[in-house]
Each structure stands twice: as structure tokens, then as C-alpha cells.
PDB file of C-alpha atoms and ligand atoms in Angstrom:
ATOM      1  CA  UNK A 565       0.000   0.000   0.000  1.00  0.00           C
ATOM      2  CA  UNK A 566       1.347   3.882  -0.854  1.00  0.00           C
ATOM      3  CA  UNK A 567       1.719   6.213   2.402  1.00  0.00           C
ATOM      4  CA  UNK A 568       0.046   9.400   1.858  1.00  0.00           C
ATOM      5  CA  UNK A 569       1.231  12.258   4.315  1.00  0.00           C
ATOM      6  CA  UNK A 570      -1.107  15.027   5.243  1.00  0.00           C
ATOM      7  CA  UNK A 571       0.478  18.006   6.561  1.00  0.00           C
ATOM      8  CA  UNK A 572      -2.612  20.079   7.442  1.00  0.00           C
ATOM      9  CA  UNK A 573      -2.654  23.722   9.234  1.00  0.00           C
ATOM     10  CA  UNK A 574      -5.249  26.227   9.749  1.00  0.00           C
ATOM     11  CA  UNK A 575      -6.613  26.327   6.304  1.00  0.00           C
ATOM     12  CA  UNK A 576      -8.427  22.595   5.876  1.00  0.00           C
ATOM     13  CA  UNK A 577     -10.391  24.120   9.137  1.00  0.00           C
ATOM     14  CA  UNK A 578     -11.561  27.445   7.634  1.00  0.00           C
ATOM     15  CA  UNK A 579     -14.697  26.218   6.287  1.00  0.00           C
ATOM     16  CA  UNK A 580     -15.421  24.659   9.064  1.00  0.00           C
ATOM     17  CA  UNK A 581     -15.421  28.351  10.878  1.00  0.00           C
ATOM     18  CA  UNK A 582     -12.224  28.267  12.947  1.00  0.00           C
ATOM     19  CA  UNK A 583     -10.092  30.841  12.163  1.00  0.00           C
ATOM     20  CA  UNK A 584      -6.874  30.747  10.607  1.00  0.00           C
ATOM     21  CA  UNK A 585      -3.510  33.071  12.109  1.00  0.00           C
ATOM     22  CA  UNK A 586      -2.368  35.296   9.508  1.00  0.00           C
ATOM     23  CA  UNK A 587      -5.631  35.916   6.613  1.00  0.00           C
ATOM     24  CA  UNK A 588      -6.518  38.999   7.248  1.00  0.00           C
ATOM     25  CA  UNK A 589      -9.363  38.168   9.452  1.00  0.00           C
ATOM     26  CA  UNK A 590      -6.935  35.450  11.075  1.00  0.00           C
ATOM     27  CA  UNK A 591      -6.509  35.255  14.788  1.00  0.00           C
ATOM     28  CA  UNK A 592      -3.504  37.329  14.980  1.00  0.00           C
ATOM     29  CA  UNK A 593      -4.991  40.647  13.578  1.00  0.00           C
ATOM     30  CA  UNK A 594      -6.488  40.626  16.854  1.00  0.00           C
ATOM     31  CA  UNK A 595      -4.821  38.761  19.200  1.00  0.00           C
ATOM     32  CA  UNK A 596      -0.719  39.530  19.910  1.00  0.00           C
ATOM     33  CA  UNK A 597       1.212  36.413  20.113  1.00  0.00           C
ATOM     34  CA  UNK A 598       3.440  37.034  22.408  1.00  0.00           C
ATOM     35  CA  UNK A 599       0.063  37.372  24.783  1.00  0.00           C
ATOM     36  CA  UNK A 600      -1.389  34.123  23.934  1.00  0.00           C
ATOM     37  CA  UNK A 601       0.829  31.796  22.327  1.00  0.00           C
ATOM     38  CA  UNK A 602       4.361  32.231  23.818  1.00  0.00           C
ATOM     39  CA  UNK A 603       5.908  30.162  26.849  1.00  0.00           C
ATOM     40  CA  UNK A 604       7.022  33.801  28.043  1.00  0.00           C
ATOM     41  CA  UNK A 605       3.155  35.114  27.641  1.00  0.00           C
ATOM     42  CA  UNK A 606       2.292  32.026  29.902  1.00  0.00           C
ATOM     43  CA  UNK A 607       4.562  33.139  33.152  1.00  0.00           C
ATOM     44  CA  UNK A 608       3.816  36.930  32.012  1.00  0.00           C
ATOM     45  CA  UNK A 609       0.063  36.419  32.099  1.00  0.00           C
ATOM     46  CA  UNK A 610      -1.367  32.904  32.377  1.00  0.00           C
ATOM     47  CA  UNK A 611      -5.199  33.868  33.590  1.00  0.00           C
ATOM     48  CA  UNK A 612      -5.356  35.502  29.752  1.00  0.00           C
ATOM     49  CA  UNK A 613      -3.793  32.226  28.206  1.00  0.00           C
ATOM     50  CA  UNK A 614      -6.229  30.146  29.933  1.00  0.00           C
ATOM     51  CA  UNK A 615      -9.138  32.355  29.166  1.00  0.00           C
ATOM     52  CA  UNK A 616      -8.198  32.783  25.440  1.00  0.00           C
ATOM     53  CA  UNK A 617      -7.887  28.990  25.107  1.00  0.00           C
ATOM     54  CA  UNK A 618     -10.938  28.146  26.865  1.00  0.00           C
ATOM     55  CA  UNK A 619     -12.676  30.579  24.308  1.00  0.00           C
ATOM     56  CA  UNK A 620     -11.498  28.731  21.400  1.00  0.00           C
ATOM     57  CA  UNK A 621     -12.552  25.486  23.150  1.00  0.00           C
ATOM     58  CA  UNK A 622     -16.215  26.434  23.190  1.00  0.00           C
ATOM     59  CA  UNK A 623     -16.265  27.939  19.762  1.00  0.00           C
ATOM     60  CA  UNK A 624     -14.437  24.431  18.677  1.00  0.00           C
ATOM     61  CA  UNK A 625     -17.527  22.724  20.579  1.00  0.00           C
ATOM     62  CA  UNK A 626     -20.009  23.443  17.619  1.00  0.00           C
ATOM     63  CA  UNK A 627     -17.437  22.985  14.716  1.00  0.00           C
ATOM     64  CA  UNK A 628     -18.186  19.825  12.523  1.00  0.00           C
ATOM     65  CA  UNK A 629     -15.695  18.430  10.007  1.00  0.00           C
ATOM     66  CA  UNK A 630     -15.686  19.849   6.584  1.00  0.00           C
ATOM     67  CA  UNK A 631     -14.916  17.769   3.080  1.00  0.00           C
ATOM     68  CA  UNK A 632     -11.643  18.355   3.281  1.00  0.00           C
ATOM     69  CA  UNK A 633     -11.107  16.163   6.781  1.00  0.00           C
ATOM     70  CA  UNK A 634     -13.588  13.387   5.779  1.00  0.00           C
ATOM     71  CA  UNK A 635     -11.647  13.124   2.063  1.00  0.00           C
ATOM     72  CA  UNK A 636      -8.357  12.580   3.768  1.00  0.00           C
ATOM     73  CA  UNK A 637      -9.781  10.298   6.056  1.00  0.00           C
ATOM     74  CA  UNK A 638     -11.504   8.441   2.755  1.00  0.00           C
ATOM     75  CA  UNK A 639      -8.417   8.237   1.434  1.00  0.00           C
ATOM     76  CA  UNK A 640      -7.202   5.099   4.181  1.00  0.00           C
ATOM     77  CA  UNK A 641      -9.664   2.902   1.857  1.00  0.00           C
ATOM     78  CA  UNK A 642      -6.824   2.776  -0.337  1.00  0.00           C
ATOM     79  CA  UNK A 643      -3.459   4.321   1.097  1.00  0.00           C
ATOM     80  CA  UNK A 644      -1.742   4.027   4.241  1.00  0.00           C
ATOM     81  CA  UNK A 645      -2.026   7.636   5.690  1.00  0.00           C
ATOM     82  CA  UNK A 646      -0.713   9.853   8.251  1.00  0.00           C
ATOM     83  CA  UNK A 647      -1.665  13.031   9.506  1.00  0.00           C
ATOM     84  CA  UNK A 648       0.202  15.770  10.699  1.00  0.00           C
ATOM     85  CA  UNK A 649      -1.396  18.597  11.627  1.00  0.00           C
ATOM     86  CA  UNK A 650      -0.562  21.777  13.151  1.00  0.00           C
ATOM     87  CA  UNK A 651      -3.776  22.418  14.178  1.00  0.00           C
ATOM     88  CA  UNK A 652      -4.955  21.895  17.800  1.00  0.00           C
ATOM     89  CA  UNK A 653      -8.491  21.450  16.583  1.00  0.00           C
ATOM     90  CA  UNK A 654      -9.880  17.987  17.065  1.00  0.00           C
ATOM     91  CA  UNK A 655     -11.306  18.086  13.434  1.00  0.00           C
ATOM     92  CA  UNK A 656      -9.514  15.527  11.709  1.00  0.00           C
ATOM     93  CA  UNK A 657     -10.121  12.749  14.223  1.00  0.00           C
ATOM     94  CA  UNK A 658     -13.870  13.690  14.144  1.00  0.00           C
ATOM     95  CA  UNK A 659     -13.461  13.389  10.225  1.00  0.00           C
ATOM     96  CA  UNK A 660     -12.730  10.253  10.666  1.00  0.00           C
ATOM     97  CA  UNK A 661      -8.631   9.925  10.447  1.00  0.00           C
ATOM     98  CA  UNK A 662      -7.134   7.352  12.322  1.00  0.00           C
ATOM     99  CA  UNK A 663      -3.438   8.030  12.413  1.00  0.00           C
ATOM    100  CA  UNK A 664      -3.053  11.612  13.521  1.00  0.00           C
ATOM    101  CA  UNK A 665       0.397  13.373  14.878  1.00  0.00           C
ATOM    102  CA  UNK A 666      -0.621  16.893  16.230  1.00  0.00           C
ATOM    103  CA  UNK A 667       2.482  18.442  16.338  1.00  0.00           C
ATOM    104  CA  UNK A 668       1.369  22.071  18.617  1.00  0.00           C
ATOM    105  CA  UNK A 669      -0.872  20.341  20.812  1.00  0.00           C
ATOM    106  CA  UNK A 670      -4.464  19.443  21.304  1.00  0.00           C
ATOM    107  CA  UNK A 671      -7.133  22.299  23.053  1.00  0.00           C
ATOM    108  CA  UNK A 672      -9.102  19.100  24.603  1.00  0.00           C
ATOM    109  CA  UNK A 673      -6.107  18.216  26.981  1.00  0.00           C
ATOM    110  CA  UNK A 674      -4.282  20.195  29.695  1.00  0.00           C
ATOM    111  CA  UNK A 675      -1.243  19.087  31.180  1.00  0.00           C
ATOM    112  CA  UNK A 676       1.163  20.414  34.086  1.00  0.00           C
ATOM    113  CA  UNK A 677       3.210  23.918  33.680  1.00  0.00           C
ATOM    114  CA  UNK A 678       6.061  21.706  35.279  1.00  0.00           C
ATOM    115  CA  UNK A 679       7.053  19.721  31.873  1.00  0.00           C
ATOM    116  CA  UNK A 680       3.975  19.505  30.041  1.00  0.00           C
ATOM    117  CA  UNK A 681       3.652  16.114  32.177  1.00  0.00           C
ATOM    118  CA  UNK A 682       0.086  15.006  33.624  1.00  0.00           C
ATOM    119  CA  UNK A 683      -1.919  15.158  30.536  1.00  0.00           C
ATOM    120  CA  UNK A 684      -5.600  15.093  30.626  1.00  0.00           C
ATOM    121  CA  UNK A 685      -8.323  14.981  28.609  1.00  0.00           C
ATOM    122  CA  UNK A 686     -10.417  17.939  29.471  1.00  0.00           C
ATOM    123  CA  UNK A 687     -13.072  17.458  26.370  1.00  0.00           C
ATOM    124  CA  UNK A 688     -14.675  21.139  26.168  1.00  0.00           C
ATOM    125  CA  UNK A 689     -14.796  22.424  29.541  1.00  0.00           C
ATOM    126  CA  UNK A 690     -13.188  25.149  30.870  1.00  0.00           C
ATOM    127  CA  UNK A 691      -9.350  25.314  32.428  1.00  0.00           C
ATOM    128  CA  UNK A 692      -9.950  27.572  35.721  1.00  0.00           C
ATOM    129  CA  UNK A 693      -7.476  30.003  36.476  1.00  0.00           C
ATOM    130  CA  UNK A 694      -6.049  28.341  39.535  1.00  0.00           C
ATOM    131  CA  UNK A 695      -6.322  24.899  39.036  1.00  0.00           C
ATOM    132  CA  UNK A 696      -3.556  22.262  39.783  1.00  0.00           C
ATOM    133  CA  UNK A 697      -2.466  19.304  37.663  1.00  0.00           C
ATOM    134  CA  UNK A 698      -1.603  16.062  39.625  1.00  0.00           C
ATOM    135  CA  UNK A 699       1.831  17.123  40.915  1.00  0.00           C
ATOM    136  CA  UNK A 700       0.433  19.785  42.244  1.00  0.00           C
ATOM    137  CA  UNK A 701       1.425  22.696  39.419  1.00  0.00           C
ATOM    138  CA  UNK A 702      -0.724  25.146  37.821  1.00  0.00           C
ATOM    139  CA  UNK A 703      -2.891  23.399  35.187  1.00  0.00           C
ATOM    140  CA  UNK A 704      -2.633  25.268  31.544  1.00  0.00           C
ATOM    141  CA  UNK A 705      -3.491  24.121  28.012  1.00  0.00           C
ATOM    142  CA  UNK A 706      -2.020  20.980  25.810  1.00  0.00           C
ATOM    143  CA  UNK A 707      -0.638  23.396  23.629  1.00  0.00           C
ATOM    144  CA  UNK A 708       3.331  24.098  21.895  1.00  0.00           C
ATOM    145  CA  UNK A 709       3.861  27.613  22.343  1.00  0.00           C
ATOM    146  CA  UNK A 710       6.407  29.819  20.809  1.00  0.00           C
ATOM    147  CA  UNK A 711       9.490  29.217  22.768  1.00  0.00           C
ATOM    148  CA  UNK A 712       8.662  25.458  23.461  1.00  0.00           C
ATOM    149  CA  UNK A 713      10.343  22.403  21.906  1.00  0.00           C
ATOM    150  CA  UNK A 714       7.981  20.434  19.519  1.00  0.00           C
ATOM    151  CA  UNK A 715       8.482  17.038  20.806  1.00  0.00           C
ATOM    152  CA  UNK A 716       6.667  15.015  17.825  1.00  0.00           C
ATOM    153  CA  UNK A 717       8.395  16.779  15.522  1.00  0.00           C
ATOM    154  CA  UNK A 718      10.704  13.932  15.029  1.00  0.00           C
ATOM    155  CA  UNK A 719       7.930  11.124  14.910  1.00  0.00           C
ATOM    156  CA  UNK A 720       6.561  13.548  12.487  1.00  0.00           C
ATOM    157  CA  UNK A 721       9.899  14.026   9.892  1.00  0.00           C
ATOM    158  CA  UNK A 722      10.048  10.198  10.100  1.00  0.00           C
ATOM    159  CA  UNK A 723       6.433   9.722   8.878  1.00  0.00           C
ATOM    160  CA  UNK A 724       6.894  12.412   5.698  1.00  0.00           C
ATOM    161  CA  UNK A 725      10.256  10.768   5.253  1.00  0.00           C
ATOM    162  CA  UNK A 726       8.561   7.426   4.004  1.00  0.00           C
ATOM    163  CA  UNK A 727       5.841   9.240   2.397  1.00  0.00           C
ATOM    164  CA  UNK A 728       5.048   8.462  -1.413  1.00  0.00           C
ATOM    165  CA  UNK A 729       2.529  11.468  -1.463  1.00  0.00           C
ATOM    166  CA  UNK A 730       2.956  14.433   0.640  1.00  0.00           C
ATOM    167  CA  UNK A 731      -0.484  16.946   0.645  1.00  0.00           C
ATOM    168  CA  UNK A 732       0.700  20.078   2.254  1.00  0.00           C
ATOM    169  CA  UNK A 733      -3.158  21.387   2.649  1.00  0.00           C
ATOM    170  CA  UNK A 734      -3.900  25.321   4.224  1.00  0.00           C
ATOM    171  CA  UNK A 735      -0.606  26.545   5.875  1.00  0.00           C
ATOM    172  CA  UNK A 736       0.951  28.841   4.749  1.00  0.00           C
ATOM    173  CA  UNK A 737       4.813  27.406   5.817  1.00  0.00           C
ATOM    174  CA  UNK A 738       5.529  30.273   7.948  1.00  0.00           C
ATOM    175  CA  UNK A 739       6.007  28.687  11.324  1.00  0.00           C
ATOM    176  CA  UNK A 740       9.335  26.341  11.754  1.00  0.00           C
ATOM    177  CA  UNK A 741      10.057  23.919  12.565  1.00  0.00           C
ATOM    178  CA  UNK A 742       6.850  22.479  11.056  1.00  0.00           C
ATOM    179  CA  UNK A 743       7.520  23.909   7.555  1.00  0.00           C
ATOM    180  CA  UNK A 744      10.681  22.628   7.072  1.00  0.00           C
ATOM    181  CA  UNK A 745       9.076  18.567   7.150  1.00  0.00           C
ATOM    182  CA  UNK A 746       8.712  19.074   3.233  1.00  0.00           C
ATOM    183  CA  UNK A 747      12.430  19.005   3.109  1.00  0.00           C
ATOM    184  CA  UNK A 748      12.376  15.427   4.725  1.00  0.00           C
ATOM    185  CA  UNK A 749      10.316  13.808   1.670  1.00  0.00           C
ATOM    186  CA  UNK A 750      11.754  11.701  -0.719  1.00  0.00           C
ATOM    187  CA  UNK A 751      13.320  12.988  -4.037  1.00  0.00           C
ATOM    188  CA  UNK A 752      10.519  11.038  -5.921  1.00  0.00           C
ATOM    189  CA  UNK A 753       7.942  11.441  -3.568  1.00  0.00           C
ATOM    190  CA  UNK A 754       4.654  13.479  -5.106  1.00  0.00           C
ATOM    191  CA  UNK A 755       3.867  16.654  -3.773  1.00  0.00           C
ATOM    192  CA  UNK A 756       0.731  18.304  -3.599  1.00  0.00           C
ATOM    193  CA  UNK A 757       0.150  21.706  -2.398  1.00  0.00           C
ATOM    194  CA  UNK A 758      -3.290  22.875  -1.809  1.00  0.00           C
ATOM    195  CA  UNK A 759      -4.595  26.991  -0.532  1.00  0.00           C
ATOM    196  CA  UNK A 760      -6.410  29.207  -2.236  1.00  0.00           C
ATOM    197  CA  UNK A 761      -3.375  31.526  -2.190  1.00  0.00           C
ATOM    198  CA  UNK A 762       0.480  31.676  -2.232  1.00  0.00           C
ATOM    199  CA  UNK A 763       2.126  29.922   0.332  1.00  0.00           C
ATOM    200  CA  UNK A 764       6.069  30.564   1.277  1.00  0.00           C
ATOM    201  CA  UNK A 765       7.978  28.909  -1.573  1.00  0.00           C
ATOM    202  CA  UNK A 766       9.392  25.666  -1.526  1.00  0.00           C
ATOM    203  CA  UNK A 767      12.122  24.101  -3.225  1.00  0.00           C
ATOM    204  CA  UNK A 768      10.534  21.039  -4.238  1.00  0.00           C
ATOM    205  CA  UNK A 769       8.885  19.974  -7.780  1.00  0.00           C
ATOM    206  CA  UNK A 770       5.147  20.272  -6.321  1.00  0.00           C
ATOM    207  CA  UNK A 771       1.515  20.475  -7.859  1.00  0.00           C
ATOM    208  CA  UNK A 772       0.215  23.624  -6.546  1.00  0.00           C
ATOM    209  CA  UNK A 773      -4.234  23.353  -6.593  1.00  0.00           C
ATOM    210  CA  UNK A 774      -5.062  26.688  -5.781  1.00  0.00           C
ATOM    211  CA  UNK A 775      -8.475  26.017  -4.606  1.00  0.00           C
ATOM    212  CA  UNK A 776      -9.978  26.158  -0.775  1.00  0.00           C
ATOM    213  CA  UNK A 777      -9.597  22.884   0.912  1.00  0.00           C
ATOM    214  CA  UNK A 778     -12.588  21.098   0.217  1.00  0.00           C
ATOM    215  CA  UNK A 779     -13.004  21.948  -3.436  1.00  0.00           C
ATOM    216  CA  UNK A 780      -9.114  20.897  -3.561  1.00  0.00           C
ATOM    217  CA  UNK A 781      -9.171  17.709  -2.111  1.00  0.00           C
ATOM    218  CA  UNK A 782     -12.125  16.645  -4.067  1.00  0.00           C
ATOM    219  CA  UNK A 783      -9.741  17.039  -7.037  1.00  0.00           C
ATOM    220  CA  UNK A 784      -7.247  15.037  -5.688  1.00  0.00           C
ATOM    221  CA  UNK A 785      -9.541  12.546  -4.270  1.00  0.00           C
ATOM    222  CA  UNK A 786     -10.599  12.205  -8.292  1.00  0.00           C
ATOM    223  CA  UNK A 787      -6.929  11.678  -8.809  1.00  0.00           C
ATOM    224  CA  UNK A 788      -6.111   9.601  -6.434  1.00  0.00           C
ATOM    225  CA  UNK A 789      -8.565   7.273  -5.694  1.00  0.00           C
ATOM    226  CA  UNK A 790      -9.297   4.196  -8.121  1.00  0.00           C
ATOM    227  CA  UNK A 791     -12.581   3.751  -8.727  1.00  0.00           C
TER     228      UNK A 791
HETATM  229  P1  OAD B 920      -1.737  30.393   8.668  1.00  0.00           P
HETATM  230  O1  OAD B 920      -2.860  31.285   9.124  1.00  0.00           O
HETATM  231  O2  OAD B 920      -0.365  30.926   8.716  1.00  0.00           O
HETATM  232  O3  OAD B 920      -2.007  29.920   7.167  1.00  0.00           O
HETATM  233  C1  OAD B 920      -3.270  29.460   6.783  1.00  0.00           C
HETATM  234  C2  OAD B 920      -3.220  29.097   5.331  1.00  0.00           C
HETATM  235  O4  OAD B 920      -4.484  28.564   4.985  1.00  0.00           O
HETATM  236  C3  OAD B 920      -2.940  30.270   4.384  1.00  0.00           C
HETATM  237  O5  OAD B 920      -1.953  29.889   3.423  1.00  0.00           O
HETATM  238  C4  OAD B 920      -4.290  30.517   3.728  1.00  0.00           C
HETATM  239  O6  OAD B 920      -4.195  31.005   2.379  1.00  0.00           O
HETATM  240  C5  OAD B 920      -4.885  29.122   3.751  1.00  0.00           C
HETATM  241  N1  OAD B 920      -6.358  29.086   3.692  1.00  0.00           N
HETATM  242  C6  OAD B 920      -7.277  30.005   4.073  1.00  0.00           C
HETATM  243  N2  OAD B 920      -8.516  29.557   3.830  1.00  0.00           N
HETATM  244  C7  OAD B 920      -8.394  28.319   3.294  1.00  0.00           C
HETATM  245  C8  OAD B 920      -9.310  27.321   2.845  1.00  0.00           C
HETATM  246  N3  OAD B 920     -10.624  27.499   2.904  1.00  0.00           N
HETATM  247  N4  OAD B 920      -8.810  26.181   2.342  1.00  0.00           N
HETATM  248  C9  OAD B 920      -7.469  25.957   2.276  1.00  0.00           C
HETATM  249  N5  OAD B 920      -6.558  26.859   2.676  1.00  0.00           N
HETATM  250  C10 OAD B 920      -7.015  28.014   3.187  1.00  0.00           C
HETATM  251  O7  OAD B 920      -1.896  29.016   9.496  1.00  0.00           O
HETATM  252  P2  OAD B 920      -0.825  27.863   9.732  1.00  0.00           P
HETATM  253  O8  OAD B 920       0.110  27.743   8.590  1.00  0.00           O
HETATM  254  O9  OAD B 920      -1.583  26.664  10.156  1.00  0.00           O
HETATM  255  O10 OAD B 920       0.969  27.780  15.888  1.00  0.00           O
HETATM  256  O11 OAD B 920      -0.065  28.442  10.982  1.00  0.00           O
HETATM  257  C11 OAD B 920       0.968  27.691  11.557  1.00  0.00           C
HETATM  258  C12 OAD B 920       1.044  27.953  13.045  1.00  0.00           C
HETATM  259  O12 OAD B 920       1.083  29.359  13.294  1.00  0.00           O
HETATM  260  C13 OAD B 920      -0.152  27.493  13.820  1.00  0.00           C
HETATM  261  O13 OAD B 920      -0.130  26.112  14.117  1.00  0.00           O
HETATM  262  C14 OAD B 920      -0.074  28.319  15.070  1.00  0.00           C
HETATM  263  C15 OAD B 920       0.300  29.654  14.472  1.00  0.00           C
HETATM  264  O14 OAD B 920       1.043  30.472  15.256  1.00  0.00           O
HETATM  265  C16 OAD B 920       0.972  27.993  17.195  1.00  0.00           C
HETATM  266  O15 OAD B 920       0.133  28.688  17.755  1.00  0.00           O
HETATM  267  C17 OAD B 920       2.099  27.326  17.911  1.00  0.00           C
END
């Protein structure tokens, strides 16, 4: 069986309402990241970390899966796939993927501030200011911030570098280290790139689809999938 390779961000969400970082009605016209998604924001301020986080945990509450998840997750009828998103939505695994690396966390877990030990599943309720993890440390969100190692990051670059097909779907490859797993794929591997708009360059051979991500990966399902 070909391994397909799904390196999602916050573009295969969009239609499903979340918001992406840097559109111009992306998260960071209005939020500053150094507030809410830096390691130094956290000891600066962590009641507005928590409180930002739990706000994009409710709104994530009534998002469904769009075409674009439950495509990638059709595509496992036929290919072995992985996922690795950099999205800390829960929408791929709802979509119906089954083999999903999330490389900047998961809002739907909380963990310890001493190591990012103690992980929990916290579903979609709230993280109060105040509350303490197992070892006794303040409880925050499951989340990589700016500043913190990505731990998966070499699970990930393993998975891409056995990859036949890598689908680089709605990021726009600004944020490292996660943009620099294209570079791990094989010289012969086939890469597709799929956003409605330019993303940072990359010095591969790739098939750009310059369409949103559910109109996209109906293409390449088309292409892709034997009948
Ligand atoms: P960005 O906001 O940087 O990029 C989103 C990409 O999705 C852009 O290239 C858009 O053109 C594209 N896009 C918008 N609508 C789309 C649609 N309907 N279908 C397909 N593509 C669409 O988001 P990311 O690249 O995911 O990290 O951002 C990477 C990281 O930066 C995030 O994981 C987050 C952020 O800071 C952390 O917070 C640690």
C-alpha cells in the first residue's frame, strides 16, 4: 500500500469556521502572540492564556468536520495515511482519520506547567485560572507555544520521510520547525500543495491546486482514488 502524508494547518479548518492566524481576518490581527501563544506570555500572564484557550474550546464545541477532513480520512480505503497537523483542533479525528500526529498540541487536553507532564483529557470544559495538575502545578493548556520544543516533531519528519505522497493542505509554511518537514520527503515522492493563495515557496517539484480545501481535495480525491 502507498503512504500518503497530510500536513494540514489552519486552512483545511476554515470552512469549518475556525479561524486561521495570519488571513486577514486570522486570529492574529487581533490577538498579539506574544500574549497568547508564547511560553514567556504564559509566566507573564497565564489567567489571559487560559481564558483565550478556553474561548477557542467552546467555539471548537459546535465545529463539525468539513470535506476536506472526511476526504483525507476516505483516502485510508486505499493508502496508508498519516496526519500531521498543526492544528490543535480535534477536526480531523472527528473526520474520521485514524493516524493523527498533532504536532502544537491538542485544546481538549491540559497538562502540568512543570514539563507539560500530567496530561488530561479535558473534552470542552473550561481550564480555571487556579487549578492544579496532579503534581500539584498550575494546570494550563495541551498546547506548543512559541518558545517550546515540539516534541513530535521527530515522529513527524520520520512519517513524511517514508511518504510516497505528501499533501501540504492550508498553511501557509511560515512557522518552523513544522515547515521545514517538506524538506524530509523523498526525491521522488509526489507533492501536492493545496490553498487558495500563495504559500512561502518551496524548493521542491510540487503540484500547486489553488483552490480552498474542500473543493481541492475533491480534485485530488478524483486523482487519487481508483474507482
Ligand atoms: P496560517 O494562518 O499561517 O495559514 C493558513 C493558510 O491557509 C494560508 O496559506 C491561507 O491562504 C490558507 N487558507 C485560508 N482559507 C483556506 C481554505 N478554505 N482552504 C485551504 N486553505 C485556506 O496558518 P498555519 O500555517 O496553520 O501555531 O499556521 C501555523 C502555526 O502558526 C499554527 O499552528 C499556530 C500559528 O502560530 C501555534 O500557535 C504554535
Amino acid at each position: 500500500m502507498k503512504k500518503i502524508v497530510v500536513l494540514s494547518g489552519a486552512g483545511v479548518s476554515a470552512e469549518s469556521g475556525i479561524s486561521t492566524f495570519r488571513d486577514s481576518d486570522g486570529l492574529w490581527e487581533n490577538f498579539n502572540v506574544e500574549d497568547v501563544a508564547s511560553i514567556e506570555g504564559w509566566y507573564r500572564n497565564p489567567e489571559l492564556m487560559i481564558n483565550f484557550y478556553n474561548e477557542r474550546r467552546r467555539q471548537l464545541e459546535h465545529c463539525q468536520p468539513n470535506d476536506a477532513h472526511k476526504i483525507i480520512a476516505e483516502l485510508e480505503r486505499q493508502y496508508e495515511v498519516v496526519v500531521v497537523t498543526q492544528n490543535i483542533d480535534n477536526l480531523h479525528e472527528k473526520g474520521g482519520s485514524t493516524n493523527i500526529i498533532h504536532l502544537h498540541g491538542e485544546l481538549t487536553k491540559a497538562c502540568s506547567e512543570r514539563g507539560k507532564t500530567n496530561v488530561v483529557d479535558i473534552g470542552y470544559r473550561d481550564i480555571e485560572f487556579g487549578e492544579k495538575a496532579a503534581d500539584g502545578a498550575l494546570l494550563r493548556p495541551f498546547i506548543v507555544w512559541f518558545g517550546e520544543d515540539v516534541p513530535l516533531l521527530t515522529a513527524a519528519a520520520e512519517q513524511v520521510r517514508k511518504a510516497d505522497i505528501l499533501i501540504i493542505i492550508g498553511t501557509s509554511l511560515n512557522v518552523y520547525p513544522a515547515a521545514g518537514l517538506v524538506y524530509y520527503a523523498k526525491d521522488d515522492a509526489e507533492i501536492y500543495v493545496i490553498d487558495p493563495k500563495e504559500v512561502q515557496p518551496i524548493q521542491r517539484k510540487v503540484t500547486f491546486i489553488r483552490q480552498k480545501a474542500t473543493d481541492g481535495m475533491r480534485q485530488l480525491r478524483a486523482q487519487l482514488m481508483k474507482a
